[in-house]
Coordinates of C-alpha atoms in Angstrom, one line a residue:
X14 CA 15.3 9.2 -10.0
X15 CA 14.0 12.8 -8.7
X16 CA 10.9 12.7 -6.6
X17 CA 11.9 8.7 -5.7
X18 CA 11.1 7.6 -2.1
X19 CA 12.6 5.0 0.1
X20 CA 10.9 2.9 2.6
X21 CA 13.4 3.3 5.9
X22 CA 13.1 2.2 9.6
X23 CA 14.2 4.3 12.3
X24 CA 17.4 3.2 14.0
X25 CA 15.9 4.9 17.1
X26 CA 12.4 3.8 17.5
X27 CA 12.0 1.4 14.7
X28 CA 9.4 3.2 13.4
X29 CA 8.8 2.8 9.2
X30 CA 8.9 6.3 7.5
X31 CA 9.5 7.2 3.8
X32 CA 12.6 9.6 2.7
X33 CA 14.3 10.7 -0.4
X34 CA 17.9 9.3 1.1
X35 CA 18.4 5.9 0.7
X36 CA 20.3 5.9 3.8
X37 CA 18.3 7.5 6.2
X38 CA 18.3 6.0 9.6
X39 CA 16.0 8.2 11.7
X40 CA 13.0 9.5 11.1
X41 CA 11.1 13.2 11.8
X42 CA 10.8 12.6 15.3
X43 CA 14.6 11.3 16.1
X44 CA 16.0 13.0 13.2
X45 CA 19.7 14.3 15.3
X46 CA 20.2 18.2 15.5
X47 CA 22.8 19.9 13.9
X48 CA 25.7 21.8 15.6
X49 CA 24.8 25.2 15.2
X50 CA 27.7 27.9 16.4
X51 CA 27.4 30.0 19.5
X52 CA 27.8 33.9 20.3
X53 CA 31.6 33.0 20.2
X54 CA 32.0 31.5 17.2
X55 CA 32.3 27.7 18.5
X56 CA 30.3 25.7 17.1
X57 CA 28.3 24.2 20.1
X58 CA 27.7 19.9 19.5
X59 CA 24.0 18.2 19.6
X60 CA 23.2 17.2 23.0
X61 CA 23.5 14.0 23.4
X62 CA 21.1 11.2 23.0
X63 CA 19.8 7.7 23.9
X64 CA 21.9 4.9 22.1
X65 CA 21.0 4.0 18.5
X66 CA 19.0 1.5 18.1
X67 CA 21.3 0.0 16.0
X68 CA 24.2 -0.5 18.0
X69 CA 21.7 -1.5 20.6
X70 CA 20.7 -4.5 18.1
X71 CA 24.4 -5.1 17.2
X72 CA 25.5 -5.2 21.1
X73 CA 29.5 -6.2 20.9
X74 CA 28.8 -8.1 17.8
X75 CA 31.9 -7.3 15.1
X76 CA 30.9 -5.5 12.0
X77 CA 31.9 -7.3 9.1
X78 CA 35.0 -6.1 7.4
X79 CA 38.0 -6.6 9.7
X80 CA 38.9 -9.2 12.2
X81 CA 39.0 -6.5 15.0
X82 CA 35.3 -5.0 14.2
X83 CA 36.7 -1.7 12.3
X84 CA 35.6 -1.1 9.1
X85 CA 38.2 -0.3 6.7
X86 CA 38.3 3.1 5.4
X87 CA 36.5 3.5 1.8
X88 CA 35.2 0.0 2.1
X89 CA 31.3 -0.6 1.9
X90 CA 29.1 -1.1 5.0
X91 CA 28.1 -5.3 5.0
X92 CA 25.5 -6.5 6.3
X93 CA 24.1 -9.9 6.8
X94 CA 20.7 -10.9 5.7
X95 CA 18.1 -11.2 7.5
X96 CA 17.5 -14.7 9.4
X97 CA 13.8 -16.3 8.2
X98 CA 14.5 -19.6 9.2
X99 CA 12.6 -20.4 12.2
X100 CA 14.7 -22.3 14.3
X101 CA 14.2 -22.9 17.8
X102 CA 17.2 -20.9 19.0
X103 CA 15.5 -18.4 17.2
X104 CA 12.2 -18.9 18.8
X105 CA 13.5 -18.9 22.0
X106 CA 15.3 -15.6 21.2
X107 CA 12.3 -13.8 19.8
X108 CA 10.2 -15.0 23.0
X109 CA 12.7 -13.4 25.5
X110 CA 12.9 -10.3 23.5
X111 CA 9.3 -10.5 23.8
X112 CA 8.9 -11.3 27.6
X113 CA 11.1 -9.0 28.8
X114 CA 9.7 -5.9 27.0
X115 CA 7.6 -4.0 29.3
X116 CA 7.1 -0.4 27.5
X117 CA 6.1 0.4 23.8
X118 CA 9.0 0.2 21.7
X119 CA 10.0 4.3 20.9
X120 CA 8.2 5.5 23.9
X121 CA 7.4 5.3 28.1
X122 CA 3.8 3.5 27.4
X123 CA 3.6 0.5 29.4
X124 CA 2.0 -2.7 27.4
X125 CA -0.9 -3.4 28.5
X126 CA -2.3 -6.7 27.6
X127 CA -5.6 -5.8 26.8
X128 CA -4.5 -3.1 24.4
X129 CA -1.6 -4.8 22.9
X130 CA -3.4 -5.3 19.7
X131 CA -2.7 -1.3 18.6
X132 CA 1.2 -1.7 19.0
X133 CA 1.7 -5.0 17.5
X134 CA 3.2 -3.6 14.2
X135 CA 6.0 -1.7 16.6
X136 CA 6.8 -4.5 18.6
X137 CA 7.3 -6.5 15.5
X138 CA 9.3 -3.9 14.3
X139 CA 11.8 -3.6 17.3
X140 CA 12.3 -7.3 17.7
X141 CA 12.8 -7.6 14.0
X142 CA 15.7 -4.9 14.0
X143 CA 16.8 -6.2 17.5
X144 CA 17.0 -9.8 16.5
X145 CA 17.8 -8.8 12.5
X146 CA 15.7 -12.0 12.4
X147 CA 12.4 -11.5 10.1
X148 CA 9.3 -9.9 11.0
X149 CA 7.2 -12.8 9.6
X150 CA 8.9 -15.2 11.8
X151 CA 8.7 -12.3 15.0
X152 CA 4.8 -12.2 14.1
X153 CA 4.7 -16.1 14.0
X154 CA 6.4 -16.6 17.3
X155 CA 4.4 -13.8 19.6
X156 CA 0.6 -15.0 18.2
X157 CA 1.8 -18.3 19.3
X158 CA 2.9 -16.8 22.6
X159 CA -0.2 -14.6 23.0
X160 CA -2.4 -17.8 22.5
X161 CA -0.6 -20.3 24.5
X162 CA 0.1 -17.7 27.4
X163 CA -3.0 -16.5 26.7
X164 CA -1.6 -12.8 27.4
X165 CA -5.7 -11.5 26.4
X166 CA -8.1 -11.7 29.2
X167 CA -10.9 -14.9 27.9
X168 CA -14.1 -13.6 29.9
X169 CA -16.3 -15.1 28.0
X170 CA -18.6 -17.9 29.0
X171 CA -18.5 -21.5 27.4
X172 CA -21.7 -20.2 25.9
X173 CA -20.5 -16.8 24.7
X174 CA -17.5 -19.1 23.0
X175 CA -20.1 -20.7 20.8
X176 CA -21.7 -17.9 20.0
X177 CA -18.5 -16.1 19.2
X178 CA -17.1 -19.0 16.6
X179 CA -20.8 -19.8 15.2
X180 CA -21.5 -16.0 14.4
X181 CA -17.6 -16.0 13.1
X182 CA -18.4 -19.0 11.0
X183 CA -21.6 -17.1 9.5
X184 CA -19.7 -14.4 8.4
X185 CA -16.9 -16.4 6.8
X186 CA -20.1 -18.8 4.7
X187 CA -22.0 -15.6 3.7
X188 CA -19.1 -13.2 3.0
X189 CA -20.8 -10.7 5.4
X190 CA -18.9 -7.8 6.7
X191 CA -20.6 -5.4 9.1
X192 CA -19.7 -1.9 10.1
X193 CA -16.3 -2.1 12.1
X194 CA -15.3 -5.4 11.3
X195 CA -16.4 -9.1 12.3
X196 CA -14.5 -9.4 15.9
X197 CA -15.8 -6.2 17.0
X198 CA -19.8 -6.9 15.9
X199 CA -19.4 -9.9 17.7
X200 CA -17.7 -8.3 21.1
X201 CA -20.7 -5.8 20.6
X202 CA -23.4 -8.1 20.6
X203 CA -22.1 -10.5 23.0
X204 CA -20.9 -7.7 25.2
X205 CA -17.0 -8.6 25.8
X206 CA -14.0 -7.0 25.4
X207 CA -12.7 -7.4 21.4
X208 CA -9.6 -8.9 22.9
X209 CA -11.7 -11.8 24.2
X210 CA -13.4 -12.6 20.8
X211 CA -10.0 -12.1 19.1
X212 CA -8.3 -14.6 20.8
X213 CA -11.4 -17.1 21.2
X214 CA -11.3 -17.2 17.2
X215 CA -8.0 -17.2 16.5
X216 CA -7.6 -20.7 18.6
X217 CA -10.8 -21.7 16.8
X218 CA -9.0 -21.0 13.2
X219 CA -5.7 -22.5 14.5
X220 CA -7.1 -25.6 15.6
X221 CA -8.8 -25.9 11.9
X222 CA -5.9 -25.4 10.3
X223 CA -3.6 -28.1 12.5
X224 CA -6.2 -30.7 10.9
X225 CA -4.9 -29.6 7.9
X226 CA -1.8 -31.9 6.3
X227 CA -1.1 -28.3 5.0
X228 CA -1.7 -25.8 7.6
X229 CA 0.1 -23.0 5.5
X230 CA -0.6 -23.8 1.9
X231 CA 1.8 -22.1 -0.4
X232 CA 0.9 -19.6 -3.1
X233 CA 1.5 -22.6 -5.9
X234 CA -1.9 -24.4 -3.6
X235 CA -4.2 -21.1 -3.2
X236 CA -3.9 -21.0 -6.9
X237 CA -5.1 -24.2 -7.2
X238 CA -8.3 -24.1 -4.7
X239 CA -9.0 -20.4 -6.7
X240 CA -8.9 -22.5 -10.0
X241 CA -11.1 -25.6 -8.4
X242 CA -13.2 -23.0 -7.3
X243 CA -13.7 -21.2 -10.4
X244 CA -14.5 -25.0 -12.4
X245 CA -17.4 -25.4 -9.7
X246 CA -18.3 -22.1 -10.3
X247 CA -18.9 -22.4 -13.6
X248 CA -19.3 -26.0 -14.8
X249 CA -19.7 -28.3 -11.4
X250 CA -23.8 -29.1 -10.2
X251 CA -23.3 -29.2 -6.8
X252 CA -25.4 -26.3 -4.3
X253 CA -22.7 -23.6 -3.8
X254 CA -22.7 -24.6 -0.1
X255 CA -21.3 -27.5 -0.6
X256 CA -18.3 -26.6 -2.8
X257 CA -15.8 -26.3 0.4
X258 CA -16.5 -30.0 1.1
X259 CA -16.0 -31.1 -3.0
X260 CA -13.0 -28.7 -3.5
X261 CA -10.7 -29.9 -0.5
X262 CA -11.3 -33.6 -1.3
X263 CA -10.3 -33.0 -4.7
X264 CA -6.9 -31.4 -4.1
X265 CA -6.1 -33.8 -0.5
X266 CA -3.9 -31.1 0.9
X267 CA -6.7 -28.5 2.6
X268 CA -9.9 -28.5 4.9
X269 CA -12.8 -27.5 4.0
X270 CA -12.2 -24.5 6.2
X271 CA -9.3 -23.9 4.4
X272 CA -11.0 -23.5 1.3
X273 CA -13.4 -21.5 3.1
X274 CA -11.5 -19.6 4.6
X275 CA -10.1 -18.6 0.8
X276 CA -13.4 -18.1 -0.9
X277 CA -13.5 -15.3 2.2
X278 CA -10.7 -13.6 1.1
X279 CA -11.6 -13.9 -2.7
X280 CA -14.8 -12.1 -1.2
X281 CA -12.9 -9.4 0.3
X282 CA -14.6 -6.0 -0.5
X283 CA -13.5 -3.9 2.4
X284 CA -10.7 -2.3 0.7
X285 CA -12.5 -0.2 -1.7
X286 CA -12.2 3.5 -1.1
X287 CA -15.5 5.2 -1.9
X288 CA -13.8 7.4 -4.4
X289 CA -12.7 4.4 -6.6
X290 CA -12.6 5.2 -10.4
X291 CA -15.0 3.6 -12.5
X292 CA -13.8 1.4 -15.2
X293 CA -15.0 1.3 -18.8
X294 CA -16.6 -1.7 -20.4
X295 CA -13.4 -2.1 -22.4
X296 CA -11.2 -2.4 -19.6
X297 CA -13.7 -4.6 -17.6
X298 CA -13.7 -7.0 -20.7
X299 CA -10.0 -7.2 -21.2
X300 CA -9.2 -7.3 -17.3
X301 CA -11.7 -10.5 -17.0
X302 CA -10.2 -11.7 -20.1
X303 CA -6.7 -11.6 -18.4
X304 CA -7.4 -13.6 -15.7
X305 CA -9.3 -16.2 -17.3
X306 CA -5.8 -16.6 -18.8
X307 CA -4.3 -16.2 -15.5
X308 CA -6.6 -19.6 -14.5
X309 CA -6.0 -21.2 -17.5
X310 CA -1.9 -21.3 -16.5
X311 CA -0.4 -23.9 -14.3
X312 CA 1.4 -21.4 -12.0
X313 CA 0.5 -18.1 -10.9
X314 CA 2.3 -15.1 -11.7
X315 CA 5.7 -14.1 -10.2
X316 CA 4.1 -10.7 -9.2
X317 CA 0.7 -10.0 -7.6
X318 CA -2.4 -11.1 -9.9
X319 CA -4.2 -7.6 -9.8
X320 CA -0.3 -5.7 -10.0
X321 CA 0.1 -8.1 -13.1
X322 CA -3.0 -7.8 -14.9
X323 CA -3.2 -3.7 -13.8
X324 CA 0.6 -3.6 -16.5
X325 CA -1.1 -5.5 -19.4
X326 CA -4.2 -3.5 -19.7
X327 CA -2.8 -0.3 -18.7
X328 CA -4.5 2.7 -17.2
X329 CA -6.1 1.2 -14.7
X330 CA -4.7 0.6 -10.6
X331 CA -4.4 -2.6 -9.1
X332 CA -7.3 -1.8 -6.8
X333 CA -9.7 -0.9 -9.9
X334 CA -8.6 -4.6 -11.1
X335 CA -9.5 -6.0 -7.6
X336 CA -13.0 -4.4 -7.7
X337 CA -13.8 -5.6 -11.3
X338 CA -12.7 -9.0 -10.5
X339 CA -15.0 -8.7 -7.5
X340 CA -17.6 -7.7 -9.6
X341 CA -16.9 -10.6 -11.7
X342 CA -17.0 -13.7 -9.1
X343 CA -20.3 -12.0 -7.7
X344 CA -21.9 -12.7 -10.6
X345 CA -20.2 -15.8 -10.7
X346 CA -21.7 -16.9 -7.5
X347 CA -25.0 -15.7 -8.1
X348 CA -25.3 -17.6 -11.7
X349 CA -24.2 -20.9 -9.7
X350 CA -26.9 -20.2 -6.8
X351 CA -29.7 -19.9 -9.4
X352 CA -28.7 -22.9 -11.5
X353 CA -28.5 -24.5 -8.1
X354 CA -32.4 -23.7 -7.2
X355 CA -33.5 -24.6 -10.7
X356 CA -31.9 -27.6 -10.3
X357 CA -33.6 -28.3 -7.1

């Protein structure tokens, strides 16, 4: 166990940090003082400081253990799990929490709507640990508040809106990634804020998906389209174009978006560090080999594909996986875009 880390929150700022004691609640920054003794020999206490966040989050709410709140002595500390049901008590809780903050959580920055983006991971944080409600459901509830409140200044033109979701849409077809990401190539060449093209496409994307009888497909379905996308790949005659449209009516339960929308993400090259290992031929071969069985299953794994196939070949990373499956649907795509011309 020597050298083993622990992912923690701060109980003062909610901030995520890493420590060798499994039950450390602050981190560098809040970590409290110790009483050090003075020129008389009395040992002088900390000075003291702003309320932990956690009893903050726990308010006058009992601790479980006794009837009275008290925890009996040599008894372990309870403590109830996490609520990830989205009810809409809970909604309505997370959207005051989220209303009636007006600084960034851990420090005197006001939030400033047009630069909220940055401190989104913190405020998640906070409200999750305030709320002990999940930060998936926390992240849920303030994208739908930011959208319908529309908390981001839209200066963009019915025009500029266009452009912004047809040069989007461009990206997503062609699996083009420019310098600095998508949003902020568009903001650049239409010349808005990225705030505004953030939230022009992210209603564009949500009203795609509420066409959707599934608007969050389960892991169980993305399996699925990635399998009905690898037949078409490899066996179906239709132009690559059109596999989006012939995939989702197929399956019934996505878009064509959707599916789009996956093939993106199966596209995904941007997380590649320069410095990436190479791979030998062997452990390409036996890596594609493994998930060509991973297709061939009806359910995918319990653990992450690339995680999972990383443990069976040994001595490679996850991320060296990822890249040599990358590798290996490029070619894929190219082989079905020639047979498609040739066909033609």
């Amino acid at each position: 166990m020597t050298g083993m880390k622990f992912r923690r929150s701060c109980d003062q700022c909610g901030t995520t940090f890493f420590s060798t004691d499994r039950k450390a609640r602050f981190c560098a920054k809040h970590q409290p003082r110790r009483a050090a003794p003075d020129t008389t020999g009395r040992t002088t206490p900390p000075p003291m400081s702003a309320p932990k966040l956690a009893k903050v989050v726990m308010g006058n709410r009992p601790s479980v253990g006794l009837p009275s709140g008290k925890r009996q002595k040599g008894m372990p500390r309870q403590r109830q799990p996490q609520i990830r049901t989205l009810t809409p008590e809970v909604r309505a809780r997370i959207a005051s929490a989220f209303q009636h903050m007006r600084t960034v959580p851990g420090s005197a920055i006001p939030l400033d709507a047009k630069h909220i983006e940055r401190y989104l991971r913190r405020i998640h944080t906070a409200i999750s640990q305030q709320l002990w409600v999940s930060r998936a459901l926390v992240s849920q509830v303030i994208q739908e508040l930011r959208t319908a409140l529309e908390i981001a200044t839209i200066d963009l033109t019915p025009e500029q809106r266009e452009q912004a979701i047809a040069m989007y849409r461009h990206f997503i077809e062609t699996g083009e990634r420019p310098p600095g990401g998508r949003r902020r190539f568009i903001a650049q060449q239409l010349g808005v804020s990225p705030d505004a093209v953030i939230l022009v496409i992210r209603q564009w994307a949500q009203s795609q998906y509420a066409q959707s009888p599934t608007p969050k497909p389960t892991r169980q379905q993305l399996f699925l389209v990635e399998k009905s996308f690898y037949h078409y790949l490899t066996e179906g005659q239709e132009p690559y174009e059109e596999l989006p449209e012939a995939i989702a009516h197929d399956l019934g339960f996505v878009t064509p978006y959707q599916v789009l929308r996956w093939i993106d993400v199966l596209y995904d090259n941007s997380k590649f560090p320069p410095d990436l290992p190479e791979t030998t031929l062997d452990q390409r071969a036996a890596i594609v080999a493994e998930y060509l069985d991973y297709l061939s299953k009806d359910l995918p794994p319990e653990r992450a594909l690339h995680t999972t196939i990383a443990e069976k070949v040994g001595g490679v990373t996850p991320r060296q996986v990822h890249k040599v499956l990358y590798d290996y649907r490029v070619e894929l795509r190219q082989q079905c875009l020639q047979r498609t011309l040739v066909t033609a």
